[in-house]
């Protein structure tokens, strides 16, 4: 039987629907020995529910999947800051290089940076608000067990070419830090930002970013590590690949490129087709 991922990637890229991504993630969660919450538990009237429940040894993971689907063609980082430049709001810019200017942290006051994070993709904040509510309701009706329980959100970019994974991460990180500081979002222990079929030059389509409420919570750290490990293996099994890990020494962090958009969707060409 054909792997769900190879089947998915062999379909026409522009005909992939929201439901196709949900079906793909259903298959991934099954690969993790999990299932839909609605298939495992009775949901009380008036209660919302998260999408998935994954029972592990001494650890339970509750997941809500939120897709970023809207492609805002004319709302890129370049467009946003060109408007700010035309309004005279940018300051302390780096000298132009190759026809480009670099926006520095000090190029805008904190209030303007907050405005950018709030307004650039409000769907990110809205999705996190909804996920926090769903996870909170789900916790209220799940049975009490002896296992630790971790609740997380997958922000899955399935359609916005102008939203690189690193920028999605930054927007989510800003919202989460703000809400956690105010004592909100207690139902969210971690958030993972990823995509699967959008291509960005020089970056793996499996590139992902993760945010844990606190690294001191080993259960949350273990949940994130487990899910991403399974994500890599899930992809590898689709194409008959082996997975190996290399212990690297000290690494030099490269500046994060938040600007370069995705160039298109990946299509998997089956042999003989």
CSV table of C-alpha atoms in Angstrom, one decimal, residues 107 173 214:
chain,number,residue,atom,x,y,z
A,107,UNK,CA,15.4,50.4,13.4
A,173,UNK,CA,7.1,33.2,20.0
A,214,UNK,CA,10.0,26.3,29.9
